[in-house]
mmCIF file of C-alpha atoms in Angstrom:
data_model
loop_
_atom_site.group_PDB
_atom_site.id
_atom_site.type_symbol
_atom_site.label_atom_id
_atom_site.label_comp_id
_atom_site.label_asym_id
_atom_site.label_seq_id
_atom_site.Cartn_x
_atom_site.Cartn_y
_atom_site.Cartn_z
ATOM 1 C CA MET A 171 -16.141 6.816 -11.867
ATOM 2 C CA LYS A 172 -16.289 10.312 -13.201
ATOM 3 C CA GLN A 173 -18.778 11.271 -11.197
ATOM 4 C CA LEU A 174 -17.442 9.638 -7.861
ATOM 5 C CA ILE A 175 -14.268 11.029 -8.481
ATOM 6 C CA LEU A 176 -15.748 14.878 -9.157
ATOM 7 C CA ILE A 177 -18.244 14.457 -6.027
ATOM 8 C CA LEU A 178 -15.022 13.781 -3.844
ATOM 9 C CA PHE A 179 -12.845 16.315 -4.899
ATOM 10 C CA LEU A 180 -15.640 18.748 -4.632
ATOM 11 C CA PHE A 181 -15.863 17.955 -0.727
ATOM 12 C CA PHE A 182 -12.185 17.650 -0.175
ATOM 13 C CA PHE A 183 -10.689 20.523 -2.536
ATOM 14 C CA SER A 184 -8.673 23.233 -1.604
ATOM 15 C CA PRO A 185 -6.701 25.664 -3.683
ATOM 16 C CA LEU A 186 -3.574 25.250 -1.691
ATOM 17 C CA SER A 187 -0.678 23.466 -3.447
ATOM 18 C CA GLN A 188 0.040 20.154 -2.790
ATOM 19 C CA ALA A 189 3.178 18.748 -0.632
ATOM 20 C CA LEU A 190 3.454 15.401 -2.187
ATOM 21 C CA THR A 191 5.605 14.825 -4.819
ATOM 22 C CA PHE A 192 4.950 11.899 -7.586
ATOM 23 C CA SER A 193 7.790 10.417 -10.103
ATOM 24 C CA LYS A 194 7.988 7.177 -11.934
ATOM 25 C CA LEU A 195 10.353 4.799 -11.785
ATOM 26 C CA GLY A 196 9.893 2.071 -14.581
ATOM 27 C CA GLY A 197 6.861 0.329 -13.475
ATOM 28 C CA THR A 198 6.771 2.003 -10.167
ATOM 29 C CA PHE A 199 4.501 4.976 -8.812
ATOM 30 C CA LEU A 200 6.647 6.716 -6.491
ATOM 31 C CA ILE A 201 4.787 8.983 -3.794
ATOM 32 C CA ARG A 202 6.911 11.262 -1.255
ATOM 33 C CA GLY A 203 6.714 13.829 1.310
ATOM 34 C CA GLU A 204 4.237 15.322 3.583
ATOM 35 C CA ILE A 205 0.144 15.228 2.482
ATOM 36 C CA GLU A 206 -1.386 18.176 2.139
ATOM 37 C CA LYS A 207 -4.891 20.080 0.771
ATOM 38 C CA GLY A 208 -4.522 19.831 -3.093
ATOM 39 C CA ASP A 209 -2.618 16.431 -3.257
ATOM 40 C CA PHE A 210 -5.571 14.184 -4.259
ATOM 41 C CA HIS A 211 -5.949 16.296 -7.528
ATOM 42 C CA ALA A 212 -2.303 16.213 -7.994
ATOM 43 C CA PHE A 213 -2.303 12.662 -7.797
ATOM 44 C CA LEU A 214 -4.831 12.207 -10.104
ATOM 45 C CA LYS A 215 -3.370 14.518 -12.630
ATOM 46 C CA LYS A 216 -0.041 12.576 -12.331
ATOM 47 C CA PHE A 217 -1.636 9.117 -12.656
ATOM 48 C CA ALA A 218 -3.493 10.320 -15.859
ATOM 49 C CA GLU A 219 -0.019 10.812 -17.566
ATOM 50 C CA TRP A 220 0.450 6.996 -17.183
ATOM 51 C CA GLU A 221 -0.110 5.100 -20.417
ATOM 52 C CA ARG A 222 -0.264 1.962 -18.710
ATOM 53 C CA ALA A 223 -1.327 1.263 -15.132
ATOM 54 C CA PRO A 224 1.554 1.270 -12.514
ATOM 55 C CA THR A 225 2.556 -2.292 -11.543
ATOM 56 C CA VAL A 226 3.017 -0.825 -7.628
ATOM 57 C CA PHE A 227 2.789 2.362 -5.648
ATOM 58 C CA GLU A 228 5.896 3.099 -3.290
ATOM 59 C CA ILE A 229 5.283 5.632 -0.623
ATOM 60 C CA ASP A 230 7.407 7.319 2.103
ATOM 61 C CA SER A 231 5.460 9.787 3.901
ATOM 62 C CA PRO A 232 5.411 11.198 7.699
ATOM 63 C CA GLY A 233 1.635 11.887 7.061
ATOM 64 C CA GLY A 234 -0.372 14.816 7.003
ATOM 65 C CA ALA A 235 -4.236 15.675 5.912
ATOM 66 C CA LEU A 236 -6.455 12.866 6.468
ATOM 67 C CA ASN A 237 -8.976 13.591 3.844
ATOM 68 C CA GLU A 238 -6.681 13.698 1.214
ATOM 69 C CA ALA A 239 -5.131 10.440 2.520
ATOM 70 C CA ILE A 240 -7.976 8.720 2.516
ATOM 71 C CA GLU A 241 -9.497 9.665 -1.008
ATOM 72 C CA ILE A 242 -5.860 8.673 -2.481
ATOM 73 C CA GLY A 243 -6.338 5.458 -0.420
ATOM 74 C CA SER A 244 -9.680 4.774 -1.980
ATOM 75 C CA PHE A 245 -8.448 5.268 -5.193
ATOM 76 C CA ILE A 246 -5.528 2.751 -4.799
ATOM 77 C CA ARG A 247 -7.979 0.109 -3.366
ATOM 78 C CA LYS A 248 -10.456 0.197 -6.546
ATOM 79 C CA SER A 249 -7.248 -0.284 -8.698
ATOM 80 C CA GLN A 250 -6.159 -2.957 -6.602
ATOM 81 C CA ILE A 251 -2.362 -2.524 -7.185
ATOM 82 C CA PRO A 252 -0.013 -3.079 -4.600
ATOM 83 C CA VAL A 253 1.416 -0.544 -1.992
ATOM 84 C CA TRP A 254 4.801 -1.013 -0.682
ATOM 85 C CA VAL A 255 6.864 0.885 2.352
ATOM 86 C CA TRP A 256 10.377 0.762 2.034
ATOM 87 C CA ASN A 257 10.987 3.429 4.444
ATOM 88 C CA GLU A 258 8.023 5.294 6.280
ATOM 89 C CA CYS A 259 4.541 5.593 6.301
ATOM 90 C CA SER A 260 3.193 7.167 9.213
ATOM 91 C CA SER A 261 0.091 9.148 10.645
ATOM 92 C CA ALA A 262 -2.227 9.766 7.625
ATOM 93 C CA CYS A 263 -0.300 7.758 5.361
ATOM 94 C CA VAL A 264 -1.308 4.632 7.080
ATOM 95 C CA PHE A 265 -4.804 5.140 5.381
ATOM 96 C CA ILE A 266 -3.482 4.986 2.238
ATOM 97 C CA TYR A 267 -1.004 1.807 3.138
ATOM 98 C CA ALA A 268 -3.961 0.467 4.787
ATOM 99 C CA SER A 269 -6.205 0.704 1.750
ATOM 100 C CA ALA A 270 -4.158 -1.456 -0.728
ATOM 101 C CA VAL A 271 -5.517 -4.809 -1.481
ATOM 102 C CA GLU A 272 -2.056 -6.073 -1.388
ATOM 103 C CA ARG A 273 0.684 -3.982 0.798
ATOM 104 C CA TYR A 274 4.055 -4.669 2.236
ATOM 105 C CA VAL A 275 6.199 -2.977 4.303
ATOM 106 C CA LYS A 276 10.391 -2.994 4.295
ATOM 107 C CA GLY A 277 10.657 0.257 6.841
ATOM 108 C CA LYS A 278 7.928 0.999 9.229
ATOM 109 C CA ILE A 279 4.285 2.238 9.911
ATOM 110 C CA GLY A 280 3.638 5.054 12.684
ATOM 111 C CA LEU A 281 0.243 5.373 14.301
ATOM 112 C CA HIS A 282 -1.061 8.028 16.310
ATOM 113 C CA ARG A 283 -4.768 9.556 16.537
ATOM 114 C CA PRO A 284 -5.824 11.575 13.811
ATOM 115 C CA TYR A 285 -6.716 15.179 14.786
ATOM 116 C CA PHE A 286 -8.112 18.441 13.587
ATOM 117 C CA ASP A 287 -6.297 21.978 12.994
ATOM 118 C CA SER A 288 -5.279 23.220 15.961
ATOM 119 C CA LYS A 289 -6.837 26.606 15.338
ATOM 120 C CA TYR A 290 -10.308 25.090 14.111
ATOM 121 C CA PHE A 291 -10.452 22.726 17.341
ATOM 122 C CA SER A 292 -9.503 25.299 19.738
ATOM 123 C CA SER A 293 -12.416 27.354 18.524
ATOM 124 C CA LEU A 294 -14.919 25.050 19.148
ATOM 125 C CA THR A 295 -16.678 24.687 22.980
ATOM 126 C CA SER A 296 -15.856 21.400 24.545
ATOM 127 C CA SER A 297 -19.128 19.948 23.700
ATOM 128 C CA GLU A 298 -18.560 20.937 20.209
ATOM 129 C CA ALA A 299 -15.159 19.627 20.023
ATOM 130 C CA GLU A 300 -16.567 16.054 21.590
ATOM 131 C CA SER A 301 -19.223 15.627 18.893
ATOM 132 C CA LYS A 302 -16.463 16.360 16.219
ATOM 133 C CA TYR A 303 -13.926 14.358 17.324
ATOM 134 C CA ASN A 304 -16.404 11.166 17.696
ATOM 135 C CA GLU A 305 -17.435 11.598 14.229
ATOM 136 C CA LEU A 306 -14.087 12.237 13.230
ATOM 137 C CA LYS A 307 -13.205 8.910 15.193
ATOM 138 C CA LEU A 308 -16.481 6.875 13.818
ATOM 139 C CA ASN A 309 -15.518 7.606 10.241
ATOM 140 C CA ALA A 310 -11.857 6.747 10.436
ATOM 141 C CA SER A 311 -12.379 3.632 12.256
ATOM 142 C CA LEU A 312 -15.151 2.571 10.183
ATOM 143 C CA TYR A 313 -12.866 3.302 7.048
ATOM 144 C CA LEU A 314 -10.257 1.089 7.974
ATOM 145 C CA LYS A 315 -12.436 -1.414 9.323
ATOM 146 C CA HIS A 316 -13.718 -1.786 5.866
ATOM 147 C CA ALA A 317 -9.950 -2.231 4.445
ATOM 148 C CA GLY A 318 -9.521 -5.031 6.685
ATOM 149 C CA VAL A 319 -7.471 -3.408 9.559
ATOM 150 C CA LYS A 320 -7.941 -5.350 12.818
ATOM 151 C CA GLN A 321 -9.403 -3.693 15.942
ATOM 152 C CA ASN A 322 -6.145 -3.846 17.822
ATOM 153 C CA ILE A 323 -4.387 -1.703 15.400
ATOM 154 C CA ILE A 324 -7.378 0.640 15.207
ATOM 155 C CA HIS A 325 -7.286 0.591 19.101
ATOM 156 C CA LYS A 326 -3.446 1.305 19.446
ATOM 157 C CA MET A 327 -3.829 4.338 17.100
ATOM 158 C CA PHE A 328 -6.588 6.064 18.775
ATOM 159 C CA SER A 329 -4.923 5.115 22.115
ATOM 160 C CA THR A 330 -1.644 7.257 20.836
ATOM 161 C CA SER A 331 -1.839 11.033 21.225
ATOM 162 C CA SER A 332 -1.389 13.067 18.216
ATOM 163 C CA LYS A 333 1.857 14.402 19.857
ATOM 164 C CA ASP A 334 3.237 10.930 20.137
ATOM 165 C CA ILE A 335 4.017 8.220 17.669
ATOM 166 C CA HIS A 336 3.804 4.386 17.889
ATOM 167 C CA TYR A 337 5.913 2.694 15.565
ATOM 168 C CA ILE A 338 5.471 -0.946 13.976
ATOM 169 C CA SER A 339 8.537 -2.864 12.211
ATOM 170 C CA GLY A 340 8.038 -3.829 8.771
ATOM 171 C CA ASP A 341 7.819 -7.506 9.956
ATOM 172 C CA ASP A 342 5.171 -6.889 12.570
ATOM 173 C CA ALA A 343 3.257 -4.751 10.425
ATOM 174 C CA ASN A 344 3.127 -7.305 7.493
ATOM 175 C CA LYS A 345 1.748 -9.914 10.116
ATOM 176 C CA GLU A 346 -0.546 -7.229 11.888
ATOM 177 C CA PHE A 347 -2.278 -5.573 8.713
ATOM 178 C CA GLY A 348 -1.610 -8.528 6.765
ATOM 179 C CA VAL A 349 0.059 -8.803 3.222
ATOM 180 C CA ILE A 350 -3.345 -9.075 1.528
ATOM 181 C CA SER A 351 -6.973 -8.551 2.485
ATOM 182 C CA ASP A 352 -9.091 -11.335 3.025
ATOM 183 C CA PHE A 353 -11.541 -10.766 0.107
ATOM 184 C CA TYR A 354 -8.521 -10.407 -2.391
ATOM 185 C CA GLU A 355 -6.963 -13.794 -1.052
ATOM 186 C CA GLU A 356 -10.273 -15.804 -1.397
ATOM 187 C CA TRP A 357 -10.962 -14.494 -5.006
ATOM 188 C CA ILE A 358 -7.156 -15.450 -5.970
ATOM 189 C CA ILE A 359 -8.423 -18.942 -4.135
ATOM 190 C CA SER A 360 -11.166 -19.327 -6.318
ATOM 191 C CA LYS A 361 -9.210 -18.650 -9.480
ATOM 192 C CA CYS A 362 -5.789 -20.148 -9.001
ATOM 193 C CA GLY A 363 -6.552 -22.742 -6.107
ATOM 194 C CA ALA A 364 -4.275 -22.440 -2.957
ATOM 195 C CA TYR A 365 -1.365 -24.713 -1.294
ATOM 196 C CA THR A 366 -1.517 -27.274 0.796
ATOM 197 C CA THR A 367 0.270 -26.460 4.315
ATOM 198 C CA ALA A 368 3.029 -28.830 3.368
ATOM 199 C CA GLU A 369 3.449 -27.391 -0.138
ATOM 200 C CA GLN A 370 3.575 -23.893 1.353
ATOM 201 C CA LYS A 371 6.614 -24.966 3.435
ATOM 202 C CA VAL A 372 8.310 -26.171 0.123
ATOM 203 C CA ILE A 373 7.002 -22.659 -1.937
ATOM 204 C CA THR A 374 8.218 -20.352 0.856
ATOM 205 C CA SER A 375 11.674 -22.099 1.241
ATOM 206 C CA ILE A 376 11.982 -21.788 -2.585
ATOM 207 C CA GLY A 377 11.306 -18.173 -2.393
ATOM 208 C CA ASP A 378 14.264 -18.017 0.060
ATOM 209 C CA LEU A 379 16.436 -20.085 -2.183
ATOM 210 C CA ASN A 380 16.060 -17.698 -5.236
ATOM 211 C CA ALA A 381 16.107 -14.760 -2.712
ATOM 212 C CA ALA A 382 19.453 -16.012 -1.239
ATOM 213 C CA ARG A 383 21.081 -16.515 -4.753
ATOM 214 C CA MET A 384 20.021 -13.649 -6.116
ATOM 215 C CA THR A 385 21.572 -11.265 -2.844
ATOM 216 C CA ALA A 386 24.420 -13.308 -2.995
ATOM 217 C CA VAL A 387 25.449 -12.389 -6.616
ATOM 218 C CA ALA A 388 24.261 -8.338 -5.655
ATOM 219 C CA MET A 389 26.466 -8.312 -3.033
ATOM 220 C CA GLN A 390 29.530 -9.359 -5.208
ATOM 221 C CA ASP A 391 28.585 -6.928 -7.910
ATOM 222 C CA GLN A 392 30.219 -3.577 -7.124
ATOM 223 C CA ASN A 393 28.316 -1.496 -10.034
ATOM 224 C CA ILE A 394 24.941 -2.072 -7.806
ATOM 225 C CA ASP A 395 24.253 0.486 -5.143
ATOM 226 C CA LYS A 396 23.351 -1.121 -1.992
ATOM 227 C CA ALA A 397 22.113 -0.113 1.468
ATOM 228 C CA ASP A 398 24.701 -0.527 4.237
ATOM 229 C CA ASP A 399 22.672 -3.376 5.673
ATOM 230 C CA PHE A 400 22.249 -5.214 2.560
ATOM 231 C CA GLY A 401 22.762 -8.994 2.716
ATOM 232 C CA SER A 402 22.616 -8.923 6.336
ATOM 233 C CA ASN A 403 19.733 -11.162 6.114
ATOM 234 C CA LEU A 404 21.520 -13.602 3.891
ATOM 235 C CA GLU A 405 22.254 -16.479 6.601
ATOM 236 C CA GLU A 406 18.420 -16.311 7.421
ATOM 237 C CA LEU A 407 17.368 -17.088 3.975
ATOM 238 C CA TRP A 408 20.082 -19.619 3.387
ATOM 239 C CA ASN A 409 18.916 -21.199 6.144
ATOM 240 C CA GLY A 410 15.102 -20.943 5.184
ATOM 241 C CA ALA A 411 16.266 -22.213 1.594
ATOM 242 C CA GLN A 412 17.639 -25.611 3.115
ATOM 243 C CA LEU A 413 14.321 -27.527 2.497
ATOM 244 C CA ALA A 414 14.536 -26.489 -1.125
ATOM 245 C CA LEU A 415 17.931 -27.452 -1.396
ATOM 246 C CA GLU A 416 17.257 -30.862 0.171
ATOM 247 C CA LEU A 417 14.269 -31.824 -2.241
ATOM 248 C CA ASP A 418 16.372 -30.628 -5.502
ATOM 249 C CA ARG A 419 19.332 -32.554 -4.503
ATOM 250 C CA ASN A 420 16.959 -35.817 -4.381
ATOM 251 C CA GLY A 421 15.272 -34.753 -7.322
ATOM 252 C CA MET A 422 11.969 -33.919 -5.917
ATOM 253 C CA LEU A 423 11.820 -29.934 -6.605
ATOM 254 C CA GLN A 424 10.597 -29.712 -9.991
ATOM 255 C CA PRO A 425 6.981 -30.468 -9.339
ATOM 256 C CA TYR A 426 6.758 -27.892 -6.872
ATOM 257 C CA ALA A 427 8.542 -25.311 -8.842
ATOM 258 C CA GLU A 428 6.015 -26.058 -11.570
ATOM 259 C CA LYS A 429 3.163 -25.705 -9.289
ATOM 260 C CA LEU A 430 4.502 -22.133 -8.230
ATOM 261 C CA GLU A 431 5.141 -21.029 -11.810
ATOM 262 C CA LYS A 432 1.430 -22.090 -12.928
ATOM 263 C CA ARG A 433 -0.338 -20.710 -9.881
ATOM 264 C CA SER A 434 1.823 -17.457 -10.545
ATOM 265 C CA ARG A 435 0.733 -16.950 -14.157
ATOM 266 C CA CYS A 436 -2.886 -17.867 -13.239
ATOM 267 C CA ILE A 437 -2.650 -14.867 -10.355
ATOM 268 C CA ASP A 438 -0.751 -12.286 -12.783
ATOM 269 C CA LYS A 439 -3.382 -13.087 -15.515
ATOM 270 C CA SER A 440 -6.136 -12.643 -13.039
ATOM 271 C CA THR A 441 -4.968 -9.628 -11.462
ATOM 272 C CA ASN A 442 -3.914 -7.827 -14.709
ATOM 273 C CA ALA A 443 -7.053 -8.287 -16.545
ATOM 274 C CA HIS A 444 -8.727 -6.563 -13.502
ATOM 275 C CA ILE A 445 -6.162 -3.550 -13.433
ATOM 276 C CA LEU A 446 -6.166 -3.246 -17.387
ATOM 277 C CA GLU A 447 -9.925 -3.142 -17.156
ATOM 278 C CA TRP A 448 -9.882 -0.592 -14.528
ATOM 279 C CA HIS A 449 -7.445 1.632 -16.100
ATOM 280 C CA LEU A 450 -9.097 1.696 -19.580
ATOM 281 C CA VAL A 451 -12.149 2.844 -17.939
ATOM 282 C CA LEU A 452 -10.382 5.235 -15.855
ATOM 283 C CA LYS A 453 -8.605 6.813 -18.669
ATOM 284 C CA GLU A 454 -11.968 7.353 -20.464
ATOM 285 C CA ASN A 455 -13.030 9.488 -17.950
ATOM 286 C CA LEU A 456 -9.882 11.088 -15.927
ATOM 287 C CA VAL A 457 -9.102 13.565 -18.623
ATOM 288 C CA GLU A 458 -12.252 15.120 -18.614
ATOM 289 C CA VAL A 459 -12.737 15.192 -14.723
ATOM 290 C CA LEU A 460 -9.467 16.785 -14.577
ATOM 291 C CA GLU A 461 -10.765 19.694 -16.780
ATOM 292 C CA GLU A 462 -13.450 20.313 -14.753
ATOM 293 C CA LEU A 463 -11.511 20.161 -11.533
ATOM 294 C CA ASN A 464 -9.096 22.519 -12.995
ATOM 295 C CA THR A 465 -11.968 24.933 -13.988
ATOM 296 C CA LEU A 466 -13.619 24.853 -10.715
ATOM 297 C CA SER A 467 -10.155 25.670 -8.729
ATOM 298 C CA ARG A 468 -9.722 28.849 -10.641
#
């Protein structure tokens, strides 16, 4: 682990200061701002301060340096900690979001093709530029494919000029990218089983019911800061909750609720075991690695 982090950092390190900001909100690791050279190093330093691994990474970024984004994304993928996007994740930020084995978008995802620094790229001949860009395209595409990103998303990215941007809504991003990686879903199924199609409908309805009840309570609480559109989906949630409500009225909901709770406990136990082990191994090496990196950057 230590050797891998050091090699990657040596390849991409720049003495420029970072632009991303990192903070902690409960168990959430917040990542904000434009991605610049040096941000992977800063990310590692901030992560080393956590006594326990975060429960989720929440990112809001317009993009920036691709190499730094890929390094952060690769780190997050190994951690198997989920990534959430509540506002925006565009350009190079997409490589962080797509890396996560579990990901969820409430806001939007912005796609356009990666590009080189204009001063560097304009200094090349057209033949050199073609060779360099094809190499960039190949490496970026392979990285996204390894993360399970569909070919149509990769095509849309590279067919959109770096001067333009193609936005994907949260709902569409959750469908197109998926909220869980294929291998990770199969791993969870192997450990904790899966719902039948009929069971999944009830489980989804239970989720809508719980969300509707919590939303309704929160809407009445004047002490909770809420976005302007908070509660706008309440009617949709109540509609989705009708199946669970009907089963509850007929005394048939409890077996489904118990199965949901049992499977949820199994998933939490399985995923937390990996994250805990990964974090312990990482912590043993990260302090020493950062000391070496700080020495090299002086």
